[in-house]
């Protein structure tokens, strides 16, 4: 009774009284399926330990965030009462018309086609709170527990988490530096058909430009082949291609490639998931989807249950930014800045990692990541020593094993994802040097 008051004790008392007086918590099946995202934990530890050089989280470069452009767009938006009132009001579930129109036009332009040629209209575009929300909505609308999604092995970990939380099986397909290998995809489809499971295959997920984590970009012939395969194998129900274009604008070498959507002339197969998080700002949290016409109403219905429209303010702000023409300039600058950082990371890898036998990587042409292969006997994840050694040396990375689908291609434990998004060139150099020391220690430990 006379205990000194403290927040901790107060919280414990509330917790005790709650757990004493209440019946046990029964979580839904989906909550049980939803395991904690390992990457979320890593991001939290990176934020909590600022002294570590983090080459882990896929955050964007703070130095290139578009402060001035955003300030000007904000001021333009707030300078008219009518505009300000619109932005501060609810919007529609589908999203801002001006933004949706700009998005279809820019997709067609990037693909060197017209909207008519691509059967594209603004009515098929939905604006979401980041493209993760779209990926989740698609999962809700298209998949039942036990359904199957075919993915690159490895691929975007958060989408794999979405699938797990829905009780959906992710099946990994062999990938190389040109993305998913079509022959392996076809082989998997054959095996699933033989096992009587073809009808459960609902989608192929492909990050077509600079995948996260490998930075592999799907080659043009594979783009058309994968769309063809999805259509050809849609015998027991439609197999969609979910084309995630998160990193399309972050390309540093070579020219842009046509989207997978451009090979789907009628637009019934490919769903495009895009975002302004990497090319502009993740804090604004605007993503978008281009949907086959018959998927629009189901996705809108589900989004109506979630939030009946993503934050209208962010959408109006981005519409201003796009209209001002400053977005294109910003992306140009961003590419320059990330190209320099990518080169700094590759140079550091050449300096500190190339001398270590069995360590390999490919120079990324875009995106934010370098994907490292280590000697086979080194485990980079929680079951090995390397992660702790790297932290002792002062750096953080993401263990590659988290990026593998739950079935199909085997999980490779000797892989690491390094991100060059956040650190300065000198931070990148110091982080890779620390990793090199940690790998050498891990090799020594395993030899003892
Ligand atoms: C491949 C890929 N898709 C989608 C996203 C999600 O981006 P957001 O939800 O911020 O739009 C990310 C973020 O890192 C990503 O790497």
CSV table of C-alpha atoms and ligand atoms in Angstrom, one decimal:
chain,number,residue,atom,x,y,z
A,1,UNK,CA,0.0,0.0,0.0
A,2,UNK,CA,2.9,2.3,0.9
A,3,UNK,CA,4.9,1.4,-2.1
A,4,UNK,CA,6.4,4.5,-3.8
A,5,UNK,CA,4.4,5.2,-6.9
A,6,UNK,CA,6.1,4.2,-10.1
A,7,UNK,CA,4.9,3.8,-13.7
A,8,UNK,CA,6.1,0.3,-13.8
A,9,UNK,CA,4.3,-0.8,-10.6
A,10,UNK,CA,1.2,1.0,-11.7
A,11,UNK,CA,1.2,-0.8,-15.1
A,12,UNK,CA,1.8,-4.1,-13.3
A,13,UNK,CA,-1.1,-3.5,-10.9
A,14,UNK,CA,-3.4,-2.7,-13.9
A,15,UNK,CA,-2.2,-5.8,-15.8
A,16,UNK,CA,-2.6,-8.1,-12.7
A,17,UNK,CA,-6.1,-6.8,-12.0
A,18,UNK,CA,-7.1,-7.3,-15.7
A,19,UNK,CA,-5.7,-10.8,-15.9
A,20,UNK,CA,-7.1,-11.8,-12.5
A,21,UNK,CA,-10.6,-10.7,-13.3
A,22,UNK,CA,-10.9,-11.5,-17.0
A,23,UNK,CA,-11.5,-14.7,-18.9
A,24,UNK,CA,-8.6,-15.8,-21.1
A,25,UNK,CA,-7.9,-14.0,-24.4
A,26,UNK,CA,-9.1,-16.0,-27.4
A,27,UNK,CA,-7.4,-14.7,-30.5
A,28,UNK,CA,-8.8,-15.2,-34.0
A,29,UNK,CA,-7.2,-17.9,-36.2
A,30,UNK,CA,-5.8,-15.0,-38.3
A,31,UNK,CA,-4.2,-13.4,-35.4
A,32,UNK,CA,-2.6,-16.7,-34.5
A,33,UNK,CA,-1.3,-17.1,-38.0
A,34,UNK,CA,0.1,-13.6,-38.0
A,35,UNK,CA,3.5,-14.0,-36.5
A,36,UNK,CA,5.7,-11.0,-35.7
A,37,UNK,CA,7.5,-9.7,-38.7
A,38,UNK,CA,11.2,-10.4,-38.0
A,39,UNK,CA,12.1,-7.3,-40.0
A,40,UNK,CA,9.9,-5.2,-37.8
A,41,UNK,CA,11.9,-6.3,-34.8
A,42,UNK,CA,15.1,-5.4,-36.6
A,43,UNK,CA,13.9,-2.0,-37.6
A,44,UNK,CA,13.0,-1.4,-34.0
A,45,UNK,CA,16.4,-2.4,-32.8
A,46,UNK,CA,18.1,-0.2,-35.4
A,47,UNK,CA,16.1,2.8,-34.1
A,48,UNK,CA,16.7,1.9,-30.5
A,49,UNK,CA,20.5,1.6,-30.9
A,50,UNK,CA,21.6,4.6,-32.9
A,51,UNK,CA,25.3,3.8,-32.3
A,52,UNK,CA,25.1,0.7,-34.6
A,53,UNK,CA,25.6,1.3,-38.3
A,54,UNK,CA,22.4,-0.1,-39.7
A,55,UNK,CA,22.6,-1.6,-43.2
A,56,UNK,CA,19.5,-3.4,-42.3
A,57,UNK,CA,16.2,-1.5,-42.6
A,58,UNK,CA,15.0,-0.6,-46.0
A,59,UNK,CA,14.4,3.0,-45.0
A,60,UNK,CA,14.9,5.7,-47.6
A,61,UNK,CA,17.7,8.3,-47.5
A,62,UNK,CA,16.8,11.0,-44.9
A,63,UNK,CA,19.0,13.5,-46.8
A,64,UNK,CA,17.0,13.3,-50.0
A,65,UNK,CA,13.5,13.5,-48.5
A,66,UNK,CA,11.6,16.2,-50.4
A,67,UNK,CA,11.1,18.8,-47.7
A,68,UNK,CA,10.9,21.9,-49.9
A,69,UNK,CA,8.7,20.4,-52.6
A,70,UNK,CA,6.3,19.1,-49.9
A,71,UNK,CA,6.3,22.5,-48.2
A,72,UNK,CA,5.5,24.3,-51.4
A,73,UNK,CA,2.7,21.8,-52.3
A,74,UNK,CA,1.3,22.1,-48.8
A,75,UNK,CA,1.3,25.9,-49.0
A,76,UNK,CA,-0.3,25.8,-52.5
A,77,UNK,CA,-3.0,23.4,-51.2
A,78,UNK,CA,-3.8,25.5,-48.1
A,79,UNK,CA,-3.7,28.9,-49.9
A,80,UNK,CA,-7.2,28.4,-51.2
A,81,UNK,CA,-10.0,27.7,-48.6
A,82,UNK,CA,-11.9,25.6,-51.1
A,83,UNK,CA,-8.9,23.4,-51.8
A,84,UNK,CA,-8.0,23.2,-48.1
A,85,UNK,CA,-11.5,22.1,-47.2
A,86,UNK,CA,-11.5,19.4,-49.9
A,87,UNK,CA,-8.1,18.1,-48.6
A,88,UNK,CA,-9.3,18.1,-45.0
A,89,UNK,CA,-12.5,16.3,-45.8
A,90,UNK,CA,-13.1,12.5,-46.4
A,91,UNK,CA,-12.4,11.5,-50.0
A,92,UNK,CA,-13.8,8.5,-51.9
A,93,UNK,CA,-12.9,4.9,-51.2
A,94,UNK,CA,-11.3,4.6,-54.6
A,95,UNK,CA,-9.2,7.7,-54.1
A,96,UNK,CA,-8.5,11.1,-55.6
A,97,UNK,CA,-9.5,11.3,-59.3
A,98,UNK,CA,-6.7,13.7,-60.3
A,99,UNK,CA,-4.1,11.4,-58.8
A,100,UNK,CA,-5.7,8.2,-60.3
A,101,UNK,CA,-5.7,9.8,-63.7
A,102,UNK,CA,-2.1,10.9,-63.4
A,103,UNK,CA,-1.1,7.4,-62.4
A,104,UNK,CA,-2.6,5.6,-65.4
A,105,UNK,CA,-1.2,8.2,-67.7
A,106,UNK,CA,2.3,7.9,-66.3
A,107,UNK,CA,2.1,4.0,-66.4
A,108,UNK,CA,1.1,4.1,-70.1
A,109,UNK,CA,3.8,6.7,-70.8
A,110,UNK,CA,6.5,4.8,-69.0
A,111,UNK,CA,5.5,1.7,-71.1
A,112,UNK,CA,5.6,3.8,-74.3
A,113,UNK,CA,1.9,3.1,-75.0
A,114,UNK,CA,-1.5,4.8,-74.7
A,115,UNK,CA,-4.1,4.1,-72.1
A,116,UNK,CA,-6.4,2.8,-74.9
A,117,UNK,CA,-3.7,0.4,-76.1
A,118,UNK,CA,-3.2,-0.9,-72.6
A,119,UNK,CA,-7.0,-1.0,-71.8
A,120,UNK,CA,-6.2,1.3,-68.9
A,121,UNK,CA,-8.6,3.7,-67.2
A,122,UNK,CA,-8.6,5.7,-64.0
A,123,UNK,CA,-11.6,3.7,-62.8
A,124,UNK,CA,-9.3,0.7,-62.4
A,125,UNK,CA,-6.9,2.6,-60.0
A,126,UNK,CA,-7.3,2.5,-56.3
A,127,UNK,CA,-5.2,4.6,-53.9
A,128,UNK,CA,-4.2,2.8,-50.7
A,129,UNK,CA,-2.2,3.7,-47.5
A,130,UNK,CA,1.1,2.4,-48.9
A,131,UNK,CA,1.2,-0.5,-51.3
A,132,UNK,CA,1.3,-2.8,-48.3
A,133,UNK,CA,-2.3,-2.0,-47.8
A,134,UNK,CA,-3.1,-3.0,-51.3
A,135,UNK,CA,-1.2,-6.3,-51.0
A,136,UNK,CA,-3.2,-7.0,-47.8
A,137,UNK,CA,-6.5,-6.1,-49.5
A,138,UNK,CA,-5.7,-8.3,-52.4
A,139,UNK,CA,-5.0,-11.1,-50.0
A,140,UNK,CA,-8.4,-10.6,-48.3
A,141,UNK,CA,-10.3,-10.5,-51.5
A,142,UNK,CA,-8.5,-13.2,-53.5
A,143,UNK,CA,-7.2,-15.9,-51.1
A,144,UNK,CA,-8.7,-18.4,-48.8
A,145,UNK,CA,-6.8,-20.4,-46.2
A,146,UNK,CA,-4.9,-23.2,-48.0
A,147,UNK,CA,-4.6,-21.3,-51.3
A,148,UNK,CA,-1.2,-21.0,-52.9
A,149,UNK,CA,0.8,-18.0,-54.1
A,150,UNK,CA,3.9,-18.6,-56.2
A,151,UNK,CA,6.8,-16.2,-55.5
A,152,UNK,CA,10.4,-15.7,-56.3
A,153,UNK,CA,12.7,-17.4,-53.7
A,154,UNK,CA,13.7,-15.1,-52.1
A,155,UNK,CA,11.2,-12.1,-52.2
A,156,UNK,CA,9.6,-9.3,-50.2
A,157,UNK,CA,9.3,-10.5,-46.6
A,158,UNK,CA,6.3,-8.4,-45.7
A,159,UNK,CA,4.2,-9.9,-48.4
A,160,UNK,CA,5.2,-13.4,-47.3
A,161,UNK,CA,4.0,-12.3,-43.8
A,162,UNK,CA,0.6,-11.2,-45.3
A,163,UNK,CA,0.2,-14.6,-46.8
A,164,UNK,CA,1.1,-16.4,-43.6
A,165,UNK,CA,-1.4,-14.3,-41.7
A,166,UNK,CA,-4.1,-15.4,-44.1
A,167,UNK,CA,-3.2,-19.1,-43.9
A,168,UNK,CA,-2.0,-19.0,-47.5
A,169,UNK,CA,0.9,-21.2,-48.7
A,170,UNK,CA,3.8,-19.3,-50.3
A,171,UNK,CA,5.7,-21.5,-52.7
A,172,UNK,CA,9.2,-20.3,-53.7
A,173,UNK,CA,10.3,-20.6,-57.3
A,174,UNK,CA,13.9,-20.7,-58.4
A,175,UNK,CA,15.3,-17.2,-59.3
A,176,UNK,CA,18.5,-15.9,-60.8
A,177,UNK,CA,19.8,-12.4,-61.7
A,178,UNK,CA,17.0,-12.1,-64.3
A,179,UNK,CA,14.2,-12.9,-61.8
A,180,UNK,CA,11.9,-15.9,-61.6
A,181,UNK,CA,13.0,-18.7,-63.9
A,182,UNK,CA,9.9,-19.5,-66.1
A,183,UNK,CA,10.9,-23.1,-66.6
A,184,UNK,CA,10.9,-23.7,-62.8
A,185,UNK,CA,7.6,-21.9,-62.5
A,186,UNK,CA,6.1,-24.2,-65.1
A,187,UNK,CA,7.6,-27.2,-63.5
A,188,UNK,CA,6.0,-26.2,-60.1
A,189,UNK,CA,2.6,-25.7,-61.8
A,190,UNK,CA,2.8,-29.1,-63.3
A,191,UNK,CA,3.7,-30.7,-60.0
A,192,UNK,CA,0.8,-28.8,-58.3
A,193,UNK,CA,-1.6,-30.0,-61.1
A,194,UNK,CA,-0.4,-33.6,-60.6
A,195,UNK,CA,-1.1,-33.2,-56.8
A,196,UNK,CA,-4.6,-32.0,-57.6
A,197,UNK,CA,-3.8,-28.5,-56.3
A,198,UNK,CA,-3.8,-26.4,-59.4
A,199,UNK,CA,-7.2,-24.9,-58.4
A,200,UNK,CA,-5.6,-23.6,-55.2
A,201,UNK,CA,-3.0,-21.5,-57.1
A,202,UNK,CA,-4.4,-18.0,-57.0
A,203,UNK,CA,-1.4,-15.8,-57.9
A,204,UNK,CA,2.1,-15.3,-59.0
A,205,UNK,CA,3.8,-12.5,-57.1
A,206,UNK,CA,6.7,-10.8,-58.8
A,207,UNK,CA,8.7,-7.7,-57.8
A,208,UNK,CA,9.5,-6.9,-61.4
A,209,UNK,CA,12.0,-4.1,-60.9
A,210,UNK,CA,15.0,-4.5,-58.5
A,211,UNK,CA,13.4,-7.1,-56.2
A,212,UNK,CA,13.7,-6.8,-52.4
A,213,UNK,CA,16.1,-8.4,-51.3
A,214,UNK,CA,18.1,-9.6,-54.4
A,215,UNK,CA,17.8,-6.4,-56.6
A,216,UNK,CA,17.1,-8.8,-59.5
A,217,UNK,CA,15.1,-7.2,-62.4
A,218,UNK,CA,12.9,-9.5,-64.4
A,219,UNK,CA,14.1,-9.6,-68.0
A,220,UNK,CA,11.7,-8.6,-70.8
A,221,UNK,CA,11.2,-12.0,-72.3
A,222,UNK,CA,10.5,-13.4,-68.8
A,223,UNK,CA,7.9,-10.7,-68.2
A,224,UNK,CA,5.9,-11.8,-71.2
A,225,UNK,CA,6.5,-15.5,-70.5
A,226,UNK,CA,5.3,-15.3,-66.9
A,227,UNK,CA,2.1,-13.5,-68.0
A,228,UNK,CA,1.6,-16.1,-70.7
A,229,UNK,CA,2.1,-18.9,-68.2
A,230,UNK,CA,-0.4,-17.4,-65.7
A,231,UNK,CA,-3.0,-17.2,-68.5
A,232,UNK,CA,-2.2,-20.7,-69.9
A,233,UNK,CA,-2.5,-22.3,-66.4
A,234,UNK,CA,-5.7,-20.5,-65.4
A,235,UNK,CA,-7.6,-23.7,-66.4
A,236,UNK,CA,-9.1,-24.2,-62.9
A,237,UNK,CA,-9.6,-20.6,-62.0
A,238,UNK,CA,-7.8,-17.3,-62.8
A,239,UNK,CA,-4.2,-17.1,-61.7
A,240,UNK,CA,-3.4,-13.4,-61.3
A,241,UNK,CA,0.1,-11.9,-61.6
A,242,UNK,CA,0.7,-9.4,-58.8
A,243,UNK,CA,3.3,-7.2,-60.2
A,244,UNK,CA,4.9,-5.1,-57.5
A,245,UNK,CA,6.7,-2.1,-59.0
A,246,UNK,CA,7.9,-0.5,-55.8
A,247,UNK,CA,11.4,0.1,-57.2
A,248,UNK,CA,10.7,0.9,-60.8
A,249,UNK,CA,11.8,4.5,-60.6
A,250,UNK,CA,15.0,3.7,-58.7
A,251,UNK,CA,17.0,2.4,-61.6
A,252,UNK,CA,20.7,3.5,-61.9
A,253,UNK,CA,22.0,1.7,-65.0
A,254,UNK,CA,20.5,0.7,-68.3
A,255,UNK,CA,17.0,1.8,-69.5
A,256,UNK,CA,13.6,1.2,-68.0
A,257,UNK,CA,11.7,-2.0,-69.1
A,258,UNK,CA,8.1,-2.3,-70.0
A,259,UNK,CA,5.9,-3.5,-67.1
A,260,UNK,CA,4.4,-7.0,-67.0
A,261,UNK,CA,1.0,-5.2,-67.3
A,262,UNK,CA,2.0,-4.1,-70.8
A,263,UNK,CA,2.0,-7.7,-71.8
A,264,UNK,CA,-1.5,-8.2,-70.6
A,265,UNK,CA,-3.4,-6.4,-73.3
A,266,UNK,CA,-6.8,-7.0,-71.9
A,267,UNK,CA,-5.8,-6.3,-68.3
A,268,UNK,CA,-7.5,-9.3,-66.7
A,269,UNK,CA,-4.4,-11.0,-65.4
A,270,UNK,CA,-1.9,-8.5,-64.1
A,271,UNK,CA,-2.5,-6.4,-61.0
A,272,UNK,CA,0.0,-3.6,-60.5
A,273,UNK,CA,1.0,-2.6,-57.0
A,274,UNK,CA,2.9,0.7,-56.8
A,275,UNK,CA,4.0,3.2,-54.1
A,276,UNK,CA,5.3,6.7,-53.6
A,277,UNK,CA,7.2,5.4,-50.6
A,278,UNK,CA,10.6,4.9,-52.3
A,279,UNK,CA,10.4,7.5,-55.0
A,280,UNK,CA,9.0,10.3,-52.8
A,281,UNK,CA,8.3,9.7,-49.1
A,282,UNK,CA,7.1,6.7,-47.0
A,283,UNK,CA,5.7,9.1,-44.4
A,284,UNK,CA,3.1,10.4,-46.8
A,285,UNK,CA,2.0,6.8,-47.1
A,286,UNK,CA,0.4,6.7,-50.6
A,287,UNK,CA,0.4,3.5,-52.6
A,288,UNK,CA,-1.8,2.5,-55.5
A,289,UNK,CA,-3.1,-0.4,-57.4
A,290,UNK,CA,-4.2,-1.0,-61.0
A,291,UNK,CA,-6.8,-3.7,-61.0
A,292,UNK,CA,-8.5,-5.9,-63.5
A,293,UNK,CA,-12.0,-4.4,-64.1
A,294,UNK,CA,-13.9,-7.1,-62.3
A,295,UNK,CA,-11.7,-6.9,-59.2
A,296,UNK,CA,-12.4,-3.2,-58.6
A,297,UNK,CA,-15.7,-3.6,-56.8
A,298,UNK,CA,-14.6,-6.5,-54.5
A,299,UNK,CA,-11.4,-4.5,-53.5
A,300,UNK,CA,-13.4,-1.3,-53.0
A,301,UNK,CA,-16.0,-3.2,-50.9
A,302,UNK,CA,-13.3,-4.6,-48.7
A,303,UNK,CA,-11.5,-1.2,-48.4
A,304,UNK,CA,-14.9,0.3,-47.4
A,305,UNK,CA,-14.8,-2.1,-44.4
A,306,UNK,CA,-11.2,-1.0,-43.5
A,307,UNK,CA,-11.2,2.8,-43.9
A,308,UNK,CA,-13.5,3.9,-46.8
A,309,UNK,CA,-10.6,5.8,-48.3
A,310,UNK,CA,-6.9,6.4,-47.6
A,311,UNK,CA,-5.9,9.8,-46.1
A,312,UNK,CA,-7.3,12.3,-48.5
A,313,UNK,CA,-4.8,15.0,-47.3
A,314,UNK,CA,-1.8,13.0,-48.5
A,315,UNK,CA,-3.5,12.2,-51.8
A,316,UNK,CA,-4.2,15.9,-52.5
A,317,UNK,CA,-0.7,16.8,-51.5
A,318,UNK,CA,0.8,14.3,-54.0
A,319,UNK,CA,-1.6,15.5,-56.7
A,320,UNK,CA,-0.1,19.0,-56.2
A,321,UNK,CA,3.4,17.6,-56.3
A,322,UNK,CA,2.8,15.7,-59.5
A,323,UNK,CA,1.1,18.7,-61.2
A,324,UNK,CA,4.0,21.0,-60.3
A,325,UNK,CA,6.4,18.9,-62.3
A,326,UNK,CA,8.8,18.8,-59.4
A,327,UNK,CA,8.2,15.1,-58.8
A,328,UNK,CA,10.1,14.1,-62.0
A,329,UNK,CA,13.1,16.4,-61.0
A,330,UNK,CA,13.1,14.9,-57.5
A,331,UNK,CA,13.2,11.4,-58.8
A,332,UNK,CA,16.2,12.3,-61.1
A,333,UNK,CA,18.1,13.7,-58.1
A,334,UNK,CA,17.2,10.7,-56.0
A,335,UNK,CA,18.6,8.3,-58.7
A,336,UNK,CA,21.8,10.3,-58.6
A,337,UNK,CA,22.1,10.1,-54.9
A,338,UNK,CA,21.3,6.4,-54.6
A,339,UNK,CA,23.6,5.6,-57.5
A,340,UNK,CA,26.5,7.1,-55.5
A,341,UNK,CA,25.5,5.2,-52.4
A,342,UNK,CA,25.2,1.9,-54.4
A,343,UNK,CA,28.6,2.5,-55.8
A,344,UNK,CA,30.0,3.2,-52.3
A,345,UNK,CA,28.6,-0.1,-51.1
A,346,UNK,CA,29.9,-2.1,-54.0
A,347,UNK,CA,33.3,-0.4,-53.6
A,348,UNK,CA,33.3,-1.2,-49.9
A,349,UNK,CA,32.3,-4.8,-50.7
A,350,UNK,CA,35.2,-5.0,-53.2
A,351,UNK,CA,37.6,-3.7,-50.5
A,352,UNK,CA,36.5,-5.6,-47.4
A,353,UNK,CA,34.6,-8.6,-48.6
A,354,UNK,CA,36.1,-9.7,-51.9
A,355,UNK,CA,39.3,-11.0,-50.2
A,356,UNK,CA,37.1,-13.4,-48.1
A,357,UNK,CA,36.8,-16.7,-50.0
A,358,UNK,CA,33.2,-17.7,-50.7
A,359,UNK,CA,31.6,-14.2,-50.4
A,360,UNK,CA,29.8,-13.2,-53.6
A,361,UNK,CA,27.4,-10.5,-54.7
A,362,UNK,CA,26.2,-8.8,-57.9
A,363,UNK,CA,26.2,-5.1,-58.5
A,364,UNK,CA,22.6,-4.0,-58.4
A,365,UNK,CA,21.2,-2.0,-61.3
A,366,UNK,CA,18.6,-0.4,-59.1
A,367,UNK,CA,16.7,-0.6,-55.8
A,368,UNK,CA,18.2,-0.2,-52.4
A,369,UNK,CA,19.9,-3.5,-51.7
A,370,UNK,CA,23.0,-5.6,-52.1
A,371,UNK,CA,22.4,-9.4,-51.7
A,372,UNK,CA,25.4,-11.2,-50.3
A,373,UNK,CA,26.2,-14.9,-50.5
A,374,UNK,CA,28.5,-16.2,-47.8
A,375,UNK,CA,30.4,-19.5,-47.5
A,376,UNK,CA,27.9,-22.3,-47.2
A,377,UNK,CA,28.9,-23.2,-43.6
A,378,UNK,CA,28.1,-19.7,-42.2
A,379,UNK,CA,24.6,-19.2,-40.9
A,380,UNK,CA,23.7,-15.5,-41.0
A,381,UNK,CA,20.4,-15.9,-39.1
A,382,UNK,CA,19.4,-16.5,-35.5
A,383,UNK,CA,20.8,-20.0,-35.4
A,384,UNK,CA,24.4,-18.9,-36.3
A,385,UNK,CA,27.0,-16.7,-34.7
A,386,UNK,CA,27.5,-14.1,-37.4
A,387,UNK,CA,24.6,-11.8,-36.5
A,388,UNK,CA,25.9,-11.3,-32.9
A,389,UNK,CA,29.5,-10.9,-34.1
A,390,UNK,CA,28.3,-8.2,-36.6
A,391,UNK,CA,26.5,-6.3,-33.8
A,392,UNK,CA,29.7,-6.6,-31.6
A,393,UNK,CA,31.6,-5.1,-34.5
A,394,UNK,CA,29.0,-2.3,-34.7
A,395,UNK,CA,26.7,-3.0,-37.6
A,396,UNK,CA,23.3,-4.5,-38.4
A,397,UNK,CA,22.2,-6.5,-41.5
A,398,UNK,CA,19.1,-8.5,-42.3
A,399,UNK,CA,19.5,-12.3,-42.4
A,400,UNK,CA,18.6,-13.5,-45.8
A,401,UNK,CA,16.6,-16.5,-44.6
A,402,UNK,CA,13.6,-14.3,-43.7
A,403,UNK,CA,13.0,-13.7,-47.4
A,404,UNK,CA,12.2,-17.2,-48.4
A,405,UNK,CA,8.7,-18.5,-49.0
A,406,UNK,CA,7.5,-21.3,-46.7
A,407,UNK,CA,7.6,-24.1,-49.4
A,408,UNK,CA,9.4,-24.8,-52.7
A,409,UNK,CA,12.9,-23.7,-53.2
A,410,UNK,CA,15.0,-24.4,-50.1
A,411,UNK,CA,15.8,-21.6,-47.6
A,412,UNK,CA,19.4,-20.4,-47.9
A,413,UNK,CA,20.8,-19.5,-44.5
A,414,UNK,CA,24.1,-18.1,-45.8
A,415,UNK,CA,22.6,-15.0,-47.4
A,416,UNK,CA,22.5,-11.4,-46.2
A,417,UNK,CA,20.6,-8.3,-47.3
A,418,UNK,CA,22.5,-5.0,-47.0
A,419,UNK,CA,20.7,-1.7,-47.7
A,420,UNK,CA,22.5,1.4,-48.9
A,421,UNK,CA,19.4,3.6,-48.5
A,422,UNK,CA,20.1,5.4,-45.2
A,423,UNK,CA,23.8,5.6,-44.4
A,424,UNK,CA,26.2,8.2,-45.8
A,425,UNK,CA,29.0,6.9,-48.0
A,426,UNK,CA,31.3,6.9,-45.0
A,427,UNK,CA,28.7,5.0,-42.9
A,428,UNK,CA,28.3,2.4,-45.7
A,429,UNK,CA,32.1,2.0,-45.8
A,430,UNK,CA,32.4,1.6,-42.1
A,431,UNK,CA,29.4,-0.8,-41.9
A,432,UNK,CA,30.7,-3.1,-44.7
A,433,UNK,CA,34.2,-3.0,-43.0
A,434,UNK,CA,32.6,-4.1,-39.7
A,435,UNK,CA,30.7,-6.9,-41.5
A,436,UNK,CA,34.0,-8.1,-43.1
A,437,UNK,CA,35.6,-8.3,-39.7
A,438,UNK,CA,32.5,-10.2,-38.4
A,439,UNK,CA,32.6,-12.7,-41.3
A,440,UNK,CA,36.3,-13.3,-40.8
A,441,UNK,CA,35.6,-14.0,-37.1
A,442,UNK,CA,32.7,-16.3,-37.9
A,443,UNK,CA,35.0,-18.3,-40.3
A,444,UNK,CA,37.7,-18.5,-37.6
A,445,UNK,CA,35.1,-19.7,-35.0
A,446,UNK,CA,33.8,-22.4,-37.3
A,447,UNK,CA,37.3,-23.6,-38.0
A,448,UNK,CA,38.1,-24.1,-34.3
B,1,LIG,C1,8.9,-4.9,-52.8
B,1,LIG,C2,8.1,-3.9,-51.9
B,1,LIG,N1,6.8,-3.8,-52.1
B,1,LIG,C3,6.1,-3.0,-51.3
B,1,LIG,C4,6.7,-2.2,-50.3
B,1,LIG,C5,5.8,-1.4,-49.5
B,1,LIG,O1,5.9,-0.1,-49.5
B,1,LIG,P1,4.8,0.8,-48.9
B,1,LIG,O2,3.8,0.0,-48.1
B,1,LIG,O3,5.5,1.8,-48.1
B,1,LIG,O4,4.1,1.5,-50.1
B,1,LIG,C6,8.0,-2.3,-50.1
B,1,LIG,C7,8.7,-1.6,-49.0
B,1,LIG,O5,9.8,-1.8,-48.6
B,1,LIG,C8,8.8,-3.2,-50.9
B,1,LIG,O6,10.1,-3.4,-50.7
